[in-house]
PDB file of C-alpha atoms in Angstrom:
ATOM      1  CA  UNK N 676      -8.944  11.061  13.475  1.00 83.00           C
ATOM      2  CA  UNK N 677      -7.460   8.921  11.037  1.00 94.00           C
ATOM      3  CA  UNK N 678      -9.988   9.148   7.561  1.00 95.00           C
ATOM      4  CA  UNK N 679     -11.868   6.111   6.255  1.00 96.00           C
ATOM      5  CA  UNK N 680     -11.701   4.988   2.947  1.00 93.00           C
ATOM      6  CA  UNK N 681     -14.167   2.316   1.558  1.00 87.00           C
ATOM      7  CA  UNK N 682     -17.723   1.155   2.743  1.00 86.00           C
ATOM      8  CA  UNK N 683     -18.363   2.145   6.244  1.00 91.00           C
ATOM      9  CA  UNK N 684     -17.770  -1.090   8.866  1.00 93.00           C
ATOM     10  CA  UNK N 685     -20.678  -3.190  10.001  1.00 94.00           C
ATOM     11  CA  UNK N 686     -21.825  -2.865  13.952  1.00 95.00           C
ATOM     12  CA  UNK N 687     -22.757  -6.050  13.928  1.00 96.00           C
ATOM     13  CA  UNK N 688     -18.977  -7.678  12.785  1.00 95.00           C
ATOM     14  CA  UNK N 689     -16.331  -8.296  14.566  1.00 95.00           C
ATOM     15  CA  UNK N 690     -13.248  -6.106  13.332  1.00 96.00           C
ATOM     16  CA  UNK N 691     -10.071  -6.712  14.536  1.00 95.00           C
ATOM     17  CA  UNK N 692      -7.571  -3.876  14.201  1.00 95.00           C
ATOM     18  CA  UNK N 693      -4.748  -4.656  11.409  1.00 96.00           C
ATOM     19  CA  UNK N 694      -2.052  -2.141  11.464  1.00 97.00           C
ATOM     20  CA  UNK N 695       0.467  -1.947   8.233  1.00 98.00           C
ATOM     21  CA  UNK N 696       3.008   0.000   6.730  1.00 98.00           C
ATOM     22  CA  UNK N 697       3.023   0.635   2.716  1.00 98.00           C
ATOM     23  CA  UNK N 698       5.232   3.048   0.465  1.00 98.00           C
ATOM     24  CA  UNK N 699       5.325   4.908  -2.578  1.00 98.00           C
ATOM     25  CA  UNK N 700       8.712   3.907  -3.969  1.00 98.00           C
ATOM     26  CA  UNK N 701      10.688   5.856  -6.202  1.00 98.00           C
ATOM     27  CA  UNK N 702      13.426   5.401  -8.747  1.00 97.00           C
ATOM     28  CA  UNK N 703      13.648   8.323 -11.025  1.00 96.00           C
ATOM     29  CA  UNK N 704      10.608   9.247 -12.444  1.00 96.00           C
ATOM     30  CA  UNK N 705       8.567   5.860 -11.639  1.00 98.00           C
ATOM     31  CA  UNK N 706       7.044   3.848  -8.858  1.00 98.00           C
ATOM     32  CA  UNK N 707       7.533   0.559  -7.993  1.00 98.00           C
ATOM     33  CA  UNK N 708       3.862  -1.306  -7.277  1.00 98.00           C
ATOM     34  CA  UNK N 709       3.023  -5.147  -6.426  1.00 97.00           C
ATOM     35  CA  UNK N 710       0.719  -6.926  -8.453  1.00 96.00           C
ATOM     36  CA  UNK N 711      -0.803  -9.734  -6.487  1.00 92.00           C
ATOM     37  CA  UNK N 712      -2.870 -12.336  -8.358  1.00 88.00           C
ATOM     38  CA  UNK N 713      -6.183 -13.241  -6.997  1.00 85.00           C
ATOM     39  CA  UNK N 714      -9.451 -15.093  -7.836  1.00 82.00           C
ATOM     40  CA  UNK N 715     -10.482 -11.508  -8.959  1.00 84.00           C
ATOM     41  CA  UNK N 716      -7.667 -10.795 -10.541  1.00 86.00           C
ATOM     42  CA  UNK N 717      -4.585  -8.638 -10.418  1.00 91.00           C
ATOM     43  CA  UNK N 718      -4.514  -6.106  -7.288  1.00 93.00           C
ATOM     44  CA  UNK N 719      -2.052  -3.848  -7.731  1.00 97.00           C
ATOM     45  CA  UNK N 720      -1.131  -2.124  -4.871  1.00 97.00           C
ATOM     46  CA  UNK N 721       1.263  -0.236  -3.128  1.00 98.00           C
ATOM     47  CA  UNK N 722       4.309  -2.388  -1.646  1.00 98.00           C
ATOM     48  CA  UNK N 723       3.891  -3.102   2.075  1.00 98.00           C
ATOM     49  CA  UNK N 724       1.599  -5.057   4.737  1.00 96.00           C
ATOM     50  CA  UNK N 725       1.011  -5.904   7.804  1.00 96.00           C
ATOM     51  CA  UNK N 726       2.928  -5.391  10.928  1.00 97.00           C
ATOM     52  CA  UNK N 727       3.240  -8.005  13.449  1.00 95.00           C
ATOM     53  CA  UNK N 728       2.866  -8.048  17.208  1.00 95.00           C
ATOM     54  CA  UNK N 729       5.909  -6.467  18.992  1.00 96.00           C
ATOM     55  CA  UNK N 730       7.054  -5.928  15.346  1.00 97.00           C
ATOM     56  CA  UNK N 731       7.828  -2.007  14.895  1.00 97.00           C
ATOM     57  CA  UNK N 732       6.221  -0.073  11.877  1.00 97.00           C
ATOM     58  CA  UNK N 733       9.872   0.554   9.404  1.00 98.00           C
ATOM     59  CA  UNK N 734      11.264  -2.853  10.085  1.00 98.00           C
ATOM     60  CA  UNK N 735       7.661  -4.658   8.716  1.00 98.00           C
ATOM     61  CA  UNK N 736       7.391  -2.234   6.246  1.00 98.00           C
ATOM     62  CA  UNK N 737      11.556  -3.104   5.010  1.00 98.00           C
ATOM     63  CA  UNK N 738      10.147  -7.068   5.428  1.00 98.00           C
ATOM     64  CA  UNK N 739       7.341  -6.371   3.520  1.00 98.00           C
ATOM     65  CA  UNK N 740       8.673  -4.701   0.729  1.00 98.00           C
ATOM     66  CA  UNK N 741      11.057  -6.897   0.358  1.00 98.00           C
ATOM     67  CA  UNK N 742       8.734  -9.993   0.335  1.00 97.00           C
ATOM     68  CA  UNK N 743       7.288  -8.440  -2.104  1.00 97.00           C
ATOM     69  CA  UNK N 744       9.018  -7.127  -4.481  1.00 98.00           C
ATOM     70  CA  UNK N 745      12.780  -8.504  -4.064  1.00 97.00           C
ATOM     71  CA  UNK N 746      14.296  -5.330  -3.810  1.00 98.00           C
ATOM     72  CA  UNK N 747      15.306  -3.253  -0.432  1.00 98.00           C
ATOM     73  CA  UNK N 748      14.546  -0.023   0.442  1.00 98.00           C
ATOM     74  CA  UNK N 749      15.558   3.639   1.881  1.00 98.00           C
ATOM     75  CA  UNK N 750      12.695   4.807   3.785  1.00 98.00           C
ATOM     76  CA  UNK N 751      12.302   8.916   4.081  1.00 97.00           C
ATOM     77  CA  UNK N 752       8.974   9.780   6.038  1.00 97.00           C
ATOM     78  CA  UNK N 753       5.659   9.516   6.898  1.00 98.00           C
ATOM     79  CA  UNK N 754       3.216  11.137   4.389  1.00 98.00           C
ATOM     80  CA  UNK N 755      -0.410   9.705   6.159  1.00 97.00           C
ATOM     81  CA  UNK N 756      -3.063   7.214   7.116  1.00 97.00           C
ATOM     82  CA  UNK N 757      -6.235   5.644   6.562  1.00 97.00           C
ATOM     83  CA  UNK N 758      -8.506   3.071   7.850  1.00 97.00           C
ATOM     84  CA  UNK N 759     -10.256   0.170   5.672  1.00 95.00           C
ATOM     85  CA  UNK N 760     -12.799  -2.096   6.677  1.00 95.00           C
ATOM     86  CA  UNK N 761     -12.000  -5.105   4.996  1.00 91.00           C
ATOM     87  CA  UNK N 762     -12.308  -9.253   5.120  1.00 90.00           C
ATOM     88  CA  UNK N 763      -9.080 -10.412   4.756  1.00 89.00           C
ATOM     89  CA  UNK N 764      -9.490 -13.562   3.364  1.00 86.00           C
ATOM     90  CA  UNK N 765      -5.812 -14.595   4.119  1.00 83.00           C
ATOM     91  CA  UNK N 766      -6.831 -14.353   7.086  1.00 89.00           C
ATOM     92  CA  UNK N 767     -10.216 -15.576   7.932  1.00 92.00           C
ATOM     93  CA  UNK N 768     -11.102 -12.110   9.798  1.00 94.00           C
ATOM     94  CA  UNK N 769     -12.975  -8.794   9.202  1.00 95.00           C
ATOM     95  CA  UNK N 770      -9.780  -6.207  10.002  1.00 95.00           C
ATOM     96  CA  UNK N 771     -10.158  -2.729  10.553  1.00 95.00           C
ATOM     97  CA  UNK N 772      -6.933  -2.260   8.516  1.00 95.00           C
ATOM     98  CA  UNK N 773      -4.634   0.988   9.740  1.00 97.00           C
ATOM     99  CA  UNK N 774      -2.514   1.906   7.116  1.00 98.00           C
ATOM    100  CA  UNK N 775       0.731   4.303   7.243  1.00 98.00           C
ATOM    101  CA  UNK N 776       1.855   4.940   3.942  1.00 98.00           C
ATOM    102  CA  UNK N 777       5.596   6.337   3.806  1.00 98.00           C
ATOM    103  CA  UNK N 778       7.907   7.487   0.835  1.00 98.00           C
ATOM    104  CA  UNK N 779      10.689   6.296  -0.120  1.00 98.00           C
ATOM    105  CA  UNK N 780      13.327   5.216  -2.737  1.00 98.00           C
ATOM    106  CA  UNK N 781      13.997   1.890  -4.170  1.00 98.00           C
ATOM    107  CA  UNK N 782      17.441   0.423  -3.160  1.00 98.00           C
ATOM    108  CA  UNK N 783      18.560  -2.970  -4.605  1.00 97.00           C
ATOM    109  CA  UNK N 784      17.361  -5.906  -5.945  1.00 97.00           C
ATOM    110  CA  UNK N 785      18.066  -8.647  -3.690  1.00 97.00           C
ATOM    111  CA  UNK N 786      16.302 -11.762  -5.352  1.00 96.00           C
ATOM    112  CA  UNK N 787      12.623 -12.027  -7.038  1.00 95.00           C
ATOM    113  CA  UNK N 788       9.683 -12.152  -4.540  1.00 96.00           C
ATOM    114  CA  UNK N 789       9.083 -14.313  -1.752  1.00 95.00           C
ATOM    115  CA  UNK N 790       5.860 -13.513  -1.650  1.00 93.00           C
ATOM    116  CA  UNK N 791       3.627 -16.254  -3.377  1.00 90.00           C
ATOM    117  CA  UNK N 792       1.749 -14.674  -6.802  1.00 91.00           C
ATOM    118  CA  UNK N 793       3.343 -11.109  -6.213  1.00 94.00           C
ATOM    119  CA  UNK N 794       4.872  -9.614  -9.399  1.00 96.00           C
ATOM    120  CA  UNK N 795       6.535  -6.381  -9.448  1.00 97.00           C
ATOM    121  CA  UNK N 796       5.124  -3.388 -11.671  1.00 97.00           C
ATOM    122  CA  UNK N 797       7.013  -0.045 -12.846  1.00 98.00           C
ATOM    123  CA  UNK N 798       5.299   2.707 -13.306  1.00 97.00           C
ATOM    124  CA  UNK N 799       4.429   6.360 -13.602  1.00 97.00           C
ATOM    125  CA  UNK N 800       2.699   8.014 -10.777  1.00 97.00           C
ATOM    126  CA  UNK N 801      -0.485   8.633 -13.437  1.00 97.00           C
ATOM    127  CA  UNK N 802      -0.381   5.149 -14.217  1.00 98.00           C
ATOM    128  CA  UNK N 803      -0.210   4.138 -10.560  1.00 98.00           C
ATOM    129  CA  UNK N 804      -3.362   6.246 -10.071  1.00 97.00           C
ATOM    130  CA  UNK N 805      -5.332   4.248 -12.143  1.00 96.00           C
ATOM    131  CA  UNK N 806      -4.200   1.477 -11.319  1.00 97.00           C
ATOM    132  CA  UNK N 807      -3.906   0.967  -7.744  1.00 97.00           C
ATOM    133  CA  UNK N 808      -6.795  -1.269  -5.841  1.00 94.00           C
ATOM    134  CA  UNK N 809      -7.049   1.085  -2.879  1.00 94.00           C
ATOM    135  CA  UNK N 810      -8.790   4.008  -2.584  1.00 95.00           C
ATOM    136  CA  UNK N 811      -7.065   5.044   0.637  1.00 96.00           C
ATOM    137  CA  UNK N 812      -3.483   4.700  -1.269  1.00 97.00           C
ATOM    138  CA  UNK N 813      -4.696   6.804  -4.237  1.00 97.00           C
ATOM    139  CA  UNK N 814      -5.740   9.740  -2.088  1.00 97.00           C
ATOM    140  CA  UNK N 815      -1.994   9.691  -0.488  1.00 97.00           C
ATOM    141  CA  UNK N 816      -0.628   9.175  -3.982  1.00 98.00           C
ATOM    142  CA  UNK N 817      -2.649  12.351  -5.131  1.00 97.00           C
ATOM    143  CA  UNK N 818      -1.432  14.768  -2.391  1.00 96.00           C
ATOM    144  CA  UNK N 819       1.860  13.557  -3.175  1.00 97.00           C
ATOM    145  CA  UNK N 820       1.981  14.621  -6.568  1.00 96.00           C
ATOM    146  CA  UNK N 821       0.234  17.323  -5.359  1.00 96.00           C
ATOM    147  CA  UNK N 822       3.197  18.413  -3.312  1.00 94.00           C
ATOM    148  CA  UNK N 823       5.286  17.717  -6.543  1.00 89.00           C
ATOM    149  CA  UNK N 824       3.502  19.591  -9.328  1.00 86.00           C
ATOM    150  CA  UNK N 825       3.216  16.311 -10.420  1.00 62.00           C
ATOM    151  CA  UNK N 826      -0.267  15.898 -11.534  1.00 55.00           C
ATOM    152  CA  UNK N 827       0.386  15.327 -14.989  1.00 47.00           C
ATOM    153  CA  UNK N 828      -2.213  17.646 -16.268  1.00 42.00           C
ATOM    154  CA  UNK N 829      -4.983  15.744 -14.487  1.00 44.00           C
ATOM    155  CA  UNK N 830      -7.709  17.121 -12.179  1.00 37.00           C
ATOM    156  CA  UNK N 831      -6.550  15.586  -8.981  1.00 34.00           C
ATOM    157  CA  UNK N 832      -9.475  14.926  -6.702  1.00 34.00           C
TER     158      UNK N 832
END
Protein backbone atom coordinates (compact mmCIF):
# COMPACT_ATOMS: atom_id res chain seq x y z
CA UNK A 1 0.00 0.00 0.00
CA UNK A 2 1.37 3.08 -1.16
CA UNK A 3 0.64 5.96 1.96
CA UNK A 4 -1.60 8.98 1.40
CA UNK A 5 -0.63 12.27 2.07
CA UNK A 6 -3.20 15.20 2.12
CA UNK A 7 -7.09 15.27 2.61
CA UNK A 8 -8.58 11.95 2.01
CA UNK A 9 -10.29 11.73 -1.83
CA UNK A 10 -13.97 12.34 -2.32
CA UNK A 11 -16.32 9.10 -3.33
CA UNK A 12 -18.30 11.10 -5.09
CA UNK A 13 -15.28 12.63 -7.70
CA UNK A 14 -13.95 11.33 -10.37
CA UNK A 15 -10.05 10.73 -9.86
CA UNK A 16 -8.05 9.83 -12.52
CA UNK A 17 -4.74 8.18 -11.67
CA UNK A 18 -1.59 10.61 -12.40
CA UNK A 19 1.62 8.82 -12.06
CA UNK A 20 5.04 11.06 -11.73
CA UNK A 21 8.49 10.86 -10.98
CA UNK A 22 10.26 13.69 -8.66
CA UNK A 23 13.89 13.84 -7.05
CA UNK A 24 15.82 15.16 -4.36
CA UNK A 25 18.84 16.55 -6.20
CA UNK A 26 22.09 16.99 -4.81
CA UNK A 27 25.19 19.04 -5.38
CA UNK A 28 27.34 19.10 -2.35
CA UNK A 29 25.66 19.97 0.57
CA UNK A 30 22.35 21.53 -1.14
CA UNK A 31 19.25 20.65 -3.07
CA UNK A 32 18.10 21.87 -6.07
CA UNK A 33 14.02 22.74 -5.80
CA UNK A 34 11.55 24.43 -8.48
CA UNK A 35 9.70 27.32 -7.58
CA UNK A 36 6.61 27.56 -9.70
CA UNK A 37 4.59 30.79 -9.58
CA UNK A 38 0.93 30.55 -9.12
CA UNK A 39 -2.21 32.62 -8.32
CA UNK A 40 -1.31 31.48 -4.71
CA UNK A 41 1.94 32.06 -4.94
CA UNK A 42 5.31 30.39 -5.09
CA UNK A 43 5.14 26.38 -4.79
CA UNK A 44 8.24 25.16 -4.28
CA UNK A 45 8.58 21.77 -4.88
CA UNK A 46 10.66 19.04 -5.61
CA UNK A 47 11.86 18.85 -9.44
CA UNK A 48 9.83 16.34 -11.47
CA UNK A 49 6.15 15.59 -12.90
CA UNK A 50 4.17 13.70 -14.62
CA UNK A 51 4.80 10.73 -16.73
CA UNK A 52 3.13 10.24 -19.93
CA UNK A 53 1.37 7.30 -21.53
CA UNK A 54 3.87 4.65 -22.84
CA UNK A 55 6.42 7.14 -21.35
CA UNK A 56 8.72 5.09 -18.76
CA UNK A 57 9.23 6.50 -15.13
CA UNK A 58 13.49 7.76 -15.45
CA UNK A 59 13.13 9.12 -18.92
CA UNK A 60 9.92 11.62 -17.66
CA UNK A 61 11.54 12.17 -14.65
CA UNK A 62 15.20 13.29 -16.88
CA UNK A 63 12.36 15.45 -19.14
CA UNK A 64 10.97 16.82 -16.28
CA UNK A 65 13.78 17.93 -14.49
CA UNK A 66 15.11 19.31 -17.13
CA UNK A 67 11.99 21.39 -18.09
CA UNK A 68 12.27 22.54 -15.09
CA UNK A 69 15.13 23.50 -13.95
CA UNK A 70 17.64 23.64 -17.10
CA UNK A 71 20.02 21.41 -15.77
CA UNK A 72 20.38 17.38 -16.40
CA UNK A 73 20.62 14.83 -14.12
CA UNK A 74 22.31 11.41 -12.73
CA UNK A 75 19.61 9.46 -11.28
CA UNK A 76 20.71 6.81 -8.30
CA UNK A 77 17.48 5.04 -6.85
CA UNK A 78 14.25 4.82 -5.70
CA UNK A 79 13.75 6.09 -2.09
CA UNK A 80 9.47 5.86 -2.03
CA UNK A 81 5.93 6.82 -2.85
CA UNK A 82 2.87 8.49 -2.03
CA UNK A 83 -0.51 9.20 -3.27
CA UNK A 84 -2.26 12.83 -3.39
CA UNK A 85 -5.64 13.61 -4.13
CA UNK A 86 -5.46 16.67 -5.90
CA UNK A 87 -7.33 19.07 -8.74
CA UNK A 88 -4.90 19.75 -11.09
CA UNK A 89 -5.91 22.77 -12.46
CA UNK A 90 -3.47 22.45 -15.48
CA UNK A 91 -5.37 20.03 -16.16
CA UNK A 92 -9.01 20.39 -15.65
CA UNK A 93 -9.16 16.92 -13.59
CA UNK A 94 -9.27 15.60 -9.97
CA UNK A 95 -5.90 13.12 -10.19
CA UNK A 96 -5.12 10.65 -7.78
CA UNK A 97 -1.44 11.70 -8.19
CA UNK A 98 1.26 8.58 -7.67
CA UNK A 99 4.39 9.93 -6.90
CA UNK A 100 7.99 8.10 -6.97
CA UNK A 101 10.43 10.26 -5.56
CA UNK A 102 14.17 9.19 -6.47
CA UNK A 103 17.69 10.66 -5.48
CA UNK A 104 19.95 11.88 -7.34
CA UNK A 105 22.76 14.36 -8.27
CA UNK A 106 22.62 17.43 -10.31
CA UNK A 107 24.60 17.17 -13.64
CA UNK A 108 24.81 20.24 -15.96
CA UNK A 109 23.20 23.17 -16.79
CA UNK A 110 21.91 22.94 -20.16
CA UNK A 111 19.87 26.28 -20.67
CA UNK A 112 17.30 28.12 -18.13
CA UNK A 113 13.82 26.47 -17.84
CA UNK A 114 11.45 25.59 -20.37
CA UNK A 115 8.99 25.33 -18.15
CA UNK A 116 6.72 28.55 -18.11
CA UNK A 117 7.02 30.51 -14.40
CA UNK A 118 9.49 27.77 -12.98
CA UNK A 119 12.55 29.29 -11.23
CA UNK A 120 15.19 27.25 -9.79
CA UNK A 121 15.97 27.37 -5.88
CA UNK A 122 19.27 26.15 -3.95
CA UNK A 123 19.03 25.04 -0.88
CA UNK A 124 19.79 23.18 2.31
CA UNK A 125 17.88 20.10 3.07
CA UNK A 126 16.43 22.15 6.43
CA UNK A 127 15.50 24.84 4.27
CA UNK A 128 13.88 22.50 1.75
CA UNK A 129 11.82 21.15 4.67
CA UNK A 130 10.18 24.17 5.26
CA UNK A 131 9.79 25.06 2.31
CA UNK A 132 8.49 22.48 0.12
CA UNK A 133 4.48 22.56 -0.84
CA UNK A 134 4.04 18.82 -0.42
CA UNK A 135 3.55 17.00 2.43
CA UNK A 136 4.18 13.66 0.75
CA UNK A 137 7.80 15.05 -0.48
CA UNK A 138 8.69 16.28 3.04
CA UNK A 139 8.10 12.92 4.66
CA UNK A 140 10.65 11.32 1.91
CA UNK A 141 12.93 14.29 2.46
CA UNK A 142 12.85 13.51 6.32
CA UNK A 143 13.75 9.77 6.11
CA UNK A 144 16.38 10.81 3.89
CA UNK A 145 18.17 12.87 6.17
CA UNK A 146 17.25 10.46 8.44
CA UNK A 147 19.39 7.91 6.69
CA UNK A 148 22.12 10.71 6.61
CA UNK A 149 22.37 11.98 10.19
CA UNK A 150 21.30 14.83 8.52
CA UNK A 151 18.63 16.29 10.58
CA UNK A 152 20.27 19.32 11.45
CA UNK A 153 19.43 19.21 15.06
CA UNK A 154 15.70 19.17 14.34
CA UNK A 155 13.04 16.76 15.67
CA UNK A 156 12.23 15.01 12.47
CA UNK A 157 8.65 13.86 12.47
Amino acid sequence: MIRRFGHPPDPAVPWRRRPGAYAILTRGPRLLLTVQETDEGPDVQLPGGGIDPGEAALPALLREIREETGHTAQIIRHLGAFRDYRWMPEYRMHAEKVCHIYQGRVGLRVGPPSEPHHTVMWCSPDEALDRLASAGGRHILERWMRARGRSGGRSLR
